[in-house]
Amino acid sequence: MSAALGLYRLQQVDSQIDQIQARLKAIQQTLENDVVLRAASEHFAMADGNHKEAEHSLKLRELDVEQQQIKIQQTDASLYGGKVHNPKELQDLQKEILSLKRHLETLEERQLEAMLAVEEAEKVLQTARTDLEHVQSNLKEQNKDLTRESETLHRDLERLNSERQAVVTDIASQTLNVYDQLRKQKRGIAITTVTDNSCQACGTTLTPSQQQTARSTSQLFHCPTCGRILFAN
């Protein structure tokens, strides 16, 4: 078998692999980059963040109330503990307790507001979660065909990779290196055929002598214009 024929067969397999990989990439992008799914995901993430923030704020308000209650208990203990006898000091402690209790009412109001904010954030989060699950469910149903296609393409890709290994076995490593370099340079097409006395890739007309060289089994012949390897039946 000529080197050009082996490379031509390899090119046919590689071209099929390239097509499958491009299609798999397109399917993956379709499955991952759905606009509706992205919007629902972003809405859920925002709602989740707001809920966590509301819960954190509530904990702070609860801590403020707890600390204020401790202050009141401590002041009460000073007032009624029997250690303070001075009327002026006792009066000051009573005023301080009243002031602390008034501030406690304010803190408790803030705590209540924080509790209501958490409840509202939970409702929004639940709605966002339900919407996201609904979108994901719909997409799963809609994308069944794409998923099945992807599974089929993966099986085809596995088969073609096995075929490629079999073809590569019969090609010299130096020849394979030339092919691989041309694949990188020529957008995946390293070897093409002679069709109607011309290079099928670029259309350059070949002389009879060049066509004969392209049919040679002992050497590779490159198109004088595009540089691709030419294979002639």
Short mmCIF file of C-alpha atoms in Angstrom, two decimals:
data_model
loop_
_atom_site.label_atom_id
_atom_site.label_comp_id
_atom_site.label_asym_id
_atom_site.label_seq_id
_atom_site.Cartn_x
_atom_site.Cartn_y
_atom_site.Cartn_z
CA MET A 1 0.00 0.00 0.00
CA SER A 2 1.37 3.45 -0.93
CA ALA A 3 2.08 6.01 1.77
CA ALA A 4 -0.40 8.42 0.17
CA LEU A 5 -3.16 5.81 0.23
CA GLY A 6 -2.56 5.11 3.92
CA LEU A 7 -2.66 8.82 4.72
CA TYR A 8 -5.78 9.27 2.60
CA ARG A 9 -7.56 6.58 4.59
CA LEU A 10 -6.34 8.20 7.80
CA GLN A 11 -7.61 11.57 6.59
CA GLN A 12 -11.05 10.11 5.93
CA VAL A 13 -11.20 8.75 9.49
CA ASP A 14 -9.84 11.95 11.00
CA SER A 15 -12.34 14.08 9.08
CA GLN A 16 -15.20 12.00 10.47
CA ILE A 17 -13.73 12.33 13.96
CA ASP A 18 -13.45 16.10 13.51
CA GLN A 19 -17.09 16.34 12.42
CA ILE A 20 -18.28 14.27 15.37
CA GLN A 21 -16.22 16.27 17.87
CA ALA A 22 -17.53 19.54 16.44
CA ARG A 23 -21.11 18.28 16.72
CA LEU A 24 -20.56 17.03 20.27
CA LYS A 25 -19.17 20.43 21.23
CA ALA A 26 -22.21 22.15 19.72
CA ILE A 27 -24.56 19.81 21.59
CA GLN A 28 -22.71 20.41 24.85
CA GLN A 29 -22.92 24.17 24.40
CA THR A 30 -26.64 23.90 23.67
CA LEU A 31 -27.22 21.82 26.80
CA GLU A 32 -25.11 24.08 29.04
CA ASN A 33 -25.77 27.56 27.67
CA ASP A 34 -29.56 27.65 27.46
CA VAL A 35 -30.67 31.26 28.03
CA VAL A 36 -33.75 30.33 30.07
CA LEU A 37 -31.77 27.92 32.25
CA ARG A 38 -29.03 30.48 32.81
CA ALA A 39 -31.58 33.12 33.83
CA ALA A 40 -33.33 30.72 36.22
CA SER A 41 -29.98 29.67 37.71
CA GLU A 42 -28.91 33.28 38.22
CA HIS A 43 -32.27 34.13 39.84
CA PHE A 44 -31.93 31.17 42.20
CA ALA A 45 -28.35 32.12 43.09
CA MET A 46 -29.43 35.69 43.85
CA ALA A 47 -32.39 34.51 45.96
CA ASP A 48 -30.14 32.09 47.84
CA GLY A 49 -27.64 34.88 48.55
CA ASN A 50 -30.39 37.22 49.78
CA HIS A 51 -31.77 34.48 52.02
CA LYS A 52 -28.37 33.81 53.58
CA GLU A 53 -27.88 37.55 54.10
CA ALA A 54 -31.30 37.86 55.77
CA GLU A 55 -30.53 34.93 58.08
CA HIS A 56 -27.20 36.50 59.03
CA SER A 57 -28.93 39.82 59.78
CA LEU A 58 -31.49 38.03 61.97
CA LYS A 59 -28.75 36.35 63.99
CA LEU A 60 -27.15 39.74 64.62
CA ARG A 61 -30.50 41.20 65.75
CA GLU A 62 -31.06 38.21 68.05
CA LEU A 63 -27.60 38.73 69.53
CA ASP A 64 -28.35 42.43 70.12
CA VAL A 65 -31.56 41.54 71.99
CA GLU A 66 -29.79 38.87 74.04
CA GLN A 67 -27.00 41.26 75.06
CA GLN A 68 -29.52 43.98 75.96
CA GLN A 69 -31.46 41.53 78.15
CA ILE A 70 -28.24 40.62 79.93
CA LYS A 71 -27.56 44.31 80.60
CA ILE A 72 -31.06 44.71 82.07
CA GLN A 73 -30.60 41.64 84.28
CA GLN A 74 -27.26 42.94 85.51
CA THR A 75 -28.71 46.38 86.27
CA ASP A 76 -31.69 44.78 88.03
CA ALA A 77 -29.28 42.77 90.14
CA SER A 78 -27.45 45.95 91.12
CA LEU A 79 -30.73 47.69 91.96
CA TYR A 80 -32.24 44.94 94.08
CA GLY A 81 -29.12 43.17 95.26
CA GLY A 82 -28.93 45.22 98.45
CA LYS A 83 -25.46 46.51 97.83
CA VAL A 84 -26.58 49.99 96.71
CA HIS A 85 -28.18 52.13 99.45
CA ASN A 86 -27.63 55.65 98.23
CA PRO A 87 -31.03 57.07 97.08
CA LYS A 88 -29.39 58.97 94.24
CA GLU A 89 -27.60 55.85 92.96
CA LEU A 90 -30.80 53.82 93.28
CA GLN A 91 -32.68 56.44 91.29
CA ASP A 92 -29.99 56.44 88.62
CA LEU A 93 -30.20 52.65 88.35
CA GLN A 94 -33.98 52.86 87.93
CA LYS A 95 -33.58 55.41 85.14
CA GLU A 96 -30.94 53.26 83.50
CA ILE A 97 -33.25 50.21 83.60
CA LEU A 98 -36.04 52.22 81.97
CA SER A 99 -33.66 53.42 79.27
CA LEU A 100 -32.34 49.89 78.68
CA LYS A 101 -35.89 48.54 78.40
CA ARG A 102 -36.89 51.21 75.93
CA HIS A 103 -33.87 50.36 73.80
CA LEU A 104 -34.75 46.67 74.17
CA GLU A 105 -38.13 47.41 72.60
CA THR A 106 -36.37 49.03 69.65
CA LEU A 107 -34.05 46.06 69.30
CA GLU A 108 -36.97 43.64 69.49
CA GLU A 109 -38.73 45.57 66.74
CA ARG A 110 -35.62 45.26 64.59
CA GLN A 111 -35.50 41.55 65.39
CA LEU A 112 -39.12 41.18 64.30
CA GLU A 113 -38.37 43.03 61.06
CA ALA A 114 -35.40 40.73 60.47
CA MET A 115 -37.61 37.67 61.09
CA LEU A 116 -40.16 38.93 58.55
CA ALA A 117 -37.33 39.60 56.07
CA VAL A 118 -36.13 36.00 56.48
CA GLU A 119 -39.65 34.68 55.89
CA GLU A 120 -40.00 36.78 52.75
CA ALA A 121 -36.54 35.71 51.52
CA GLU A 122 -37.51 32.07 52.11
CA LYS A 123 -40.63 32.50 49.97
CA VAL A 124 -38.63 34.09 47.15
CA LEU A 125 -35.97 31.36 47.42
CA GLN A 126 -38.57 28.60 47.28
CA THR A 127 -40.19 30.17 44.23
CA ALA A 128 -36.80 30.50 42.53
CA ARG A 129 -35.97 26.87 43.37
CA THR A 130 -39.30 25.67 41.97
CA ASP A 131 -38.82 27.73 38.81
CA LEU A 132 -35.30 26.36 38.31
CA GLU A 133 -36.45 22.77 38.79
CA HIS A 134 -39.29 23.38 36.34
CA VAL A 135 -36.90 24.77 33.71
CA GLN A 136 -34.46 21.89 34.25
CA SER A 137 -37.27 19.37 33.91
CA ASN A 138 -38.54 20.97 30.70
CA LEU A 139 -35.05 21.13 29.22
CA LYS A 140 -34.40 17.51 30.11
CA GLU A 141 -37.50 16.55 28.17
CA GLN A 142 -36.71 18.88 25.28
CA ASN A 143 -33.10 17.75 25.08
CA LYS A 144 -33.79 14.02 25.02
CA ASP A 145 -33.11 13.95 21.29
CA LEU A 146 -29.82 15.80 21.74
CA THR A 147 -28.82 13.49 24.56
CA ARG A 148 -29.57 10.42 22.46
CA GLU A 149 -27.64 11.92 19.54
CA SER A 150 -24.71 12.61 21.83
CA GLU A 151 -24.69 9.01 23.05
CA THR A 152 -24.73 7.73 19.46
CA LEU A 153 -21.92 10.08 18.46
CA HIS A 154 -19.79 8.94 21.39
CA ARG A 155 -20.19 5.34 20.26
CA ASP A 156 -19.26 6.33 16.70
CA LEU A 157 -16.26 8.23 18.03
CA GLU A 158 -15.06 5.21 19.95
CA ARG A 159 -15.37 3.05 16.82
CA LEU A 160 -13.51 5.61 14.67
CA ASN A 161 -10.70 5.92 17.20
CA SER A 162 -10.24 2.15 16.98
CA GLU A 163 -10.20 2.38 13.19
CA ARG A 164 -7.66 5.18 13.38
CA GLN A 165 -5.34 3.08 15.52
CA ALA A 166 -5.51 0.28 12.98
CA VAL A 167 -4.73 2.63 10.07
CA VAL A 168 -1.87 4.39 11.88
CA THR A 169 -0.16 1.05 12.53
CA ASP A 170 0.69 0.74 8.81
CA ILE A 171 2.09 4.28 8.44
CA ALA A 172 5.74 5.15 9.07
CA SER A 173 6.28 7.55 11.98
CA GLN A 174 8.11 10.11 9.81
CA THR A 175 5.26 10.12 7.28
CA LEU A 176 2.76 10.44 10.10
CA ASN A 177 4.63 13.45 11.47
CA VAL A 178 4.40 15.18 8.08
CA TYR A 179 0.68 14.46 8.02
CA ASP A 180 0.11 15.75 11.56
CA GLN A 181 1.98 19.00 10.84
CA LEU A 182 -0.07 19.60 7.68
CA ARG A 183 -3.29 18.91 9.61
CA LYS A 184 -2.41 21.71 12.01
CA GLN A 185 -1.48 24.09 9.20
CA LYS A 186 -4.30 23.30 6.77
CA ARG A 187 -7.38 23.38 9.01
CA GLY A 188 -7.51 19.64 9.43
CA ILE A 189 -7.10 18.66 5.76
CA ALA A 190 -3.56 17.38 5.15
CA ILE A 191 -4.21 15.23 2.11
CA THR A 192 -6.63 15.61 -0.79
CA THR A 193 -7.32 13.91 -4.11
CA VAL A 194 -6.56 14.73 -7.71
CA THR A 195 -9.91 15.45 -9.35
CA ASP A 196 -10.33 16.47 -13.00
CA ASN A 197 -6.55 16.92 -13.29
CA SER A 198 -6.59 19.41 -10.39
CA CYS A 199 -5.99 19.59 -6.67
CA GLN A 200 -9.43 19.13 -5.17
CA ALA A 201 -8.58 21.39 -2.22
CA CYS A 202 -7.35 24.51 -4.00
CA GLY A 203 -8.21 23.86 -7.68
CA THR A 204 -4.67 24.12 -9.02
CA THR A 205 -4.34 22.38 -12.41
CA LEU A 206 -1.67 19.69 -12.38
CA THR A 207 0.59 18.69 -15.27
CA PRO A 208 0.56 15.05 -16.45
CA SER A 209 3.98 14.64 -14.86
CA GLN A 210 2.74 15.94 -11.51
CA GLN A 211 -0.27 13.65 -11.68
CA GLN A 212 1.97 10.70 -12.35
CA THR A 213 4.15 11.59 -9.38
CA ALA A 214 1.05 11.82 -7.22
CA ARG A 215 0.27 8.21 -8.19
CA SER A 216 3.70 7.08 -7.05
CA THR A 217 3.76 4.50 -4.27
CA SER A 218 7.29 5.37 -3.17
CA GLN A 219 7.05 9.08 -2.33
CA LEU A 220 4.63 11.77 -1.23
CA PHE A 221 3.76 14.55 -3.67
CA HIS A 222 2.60 17.93 -2.41
CA CYS A 223 0.36 20.33 -4.30
CA PRO A 224 2.64 23.09 -5.65
CA THR A 225 0.11 25.73 -4.55
CA CYS A 226 -1.52 24.74 -1.24
CA GLY A 227 1.14 22.30 -0.06
CA ARG A 228 -1.24 19.48 0.80
CA ILE A 229 -0.32 15.90 0.00
CA LEU A 230 -2.00 14.70 -3.17
CA PHE A 231 -3.49 11.25 -3.62
CA ALA A 232 -4.37 10.03 -7.11
CA ASN A 233 -6.18 6.76 -7.81
#
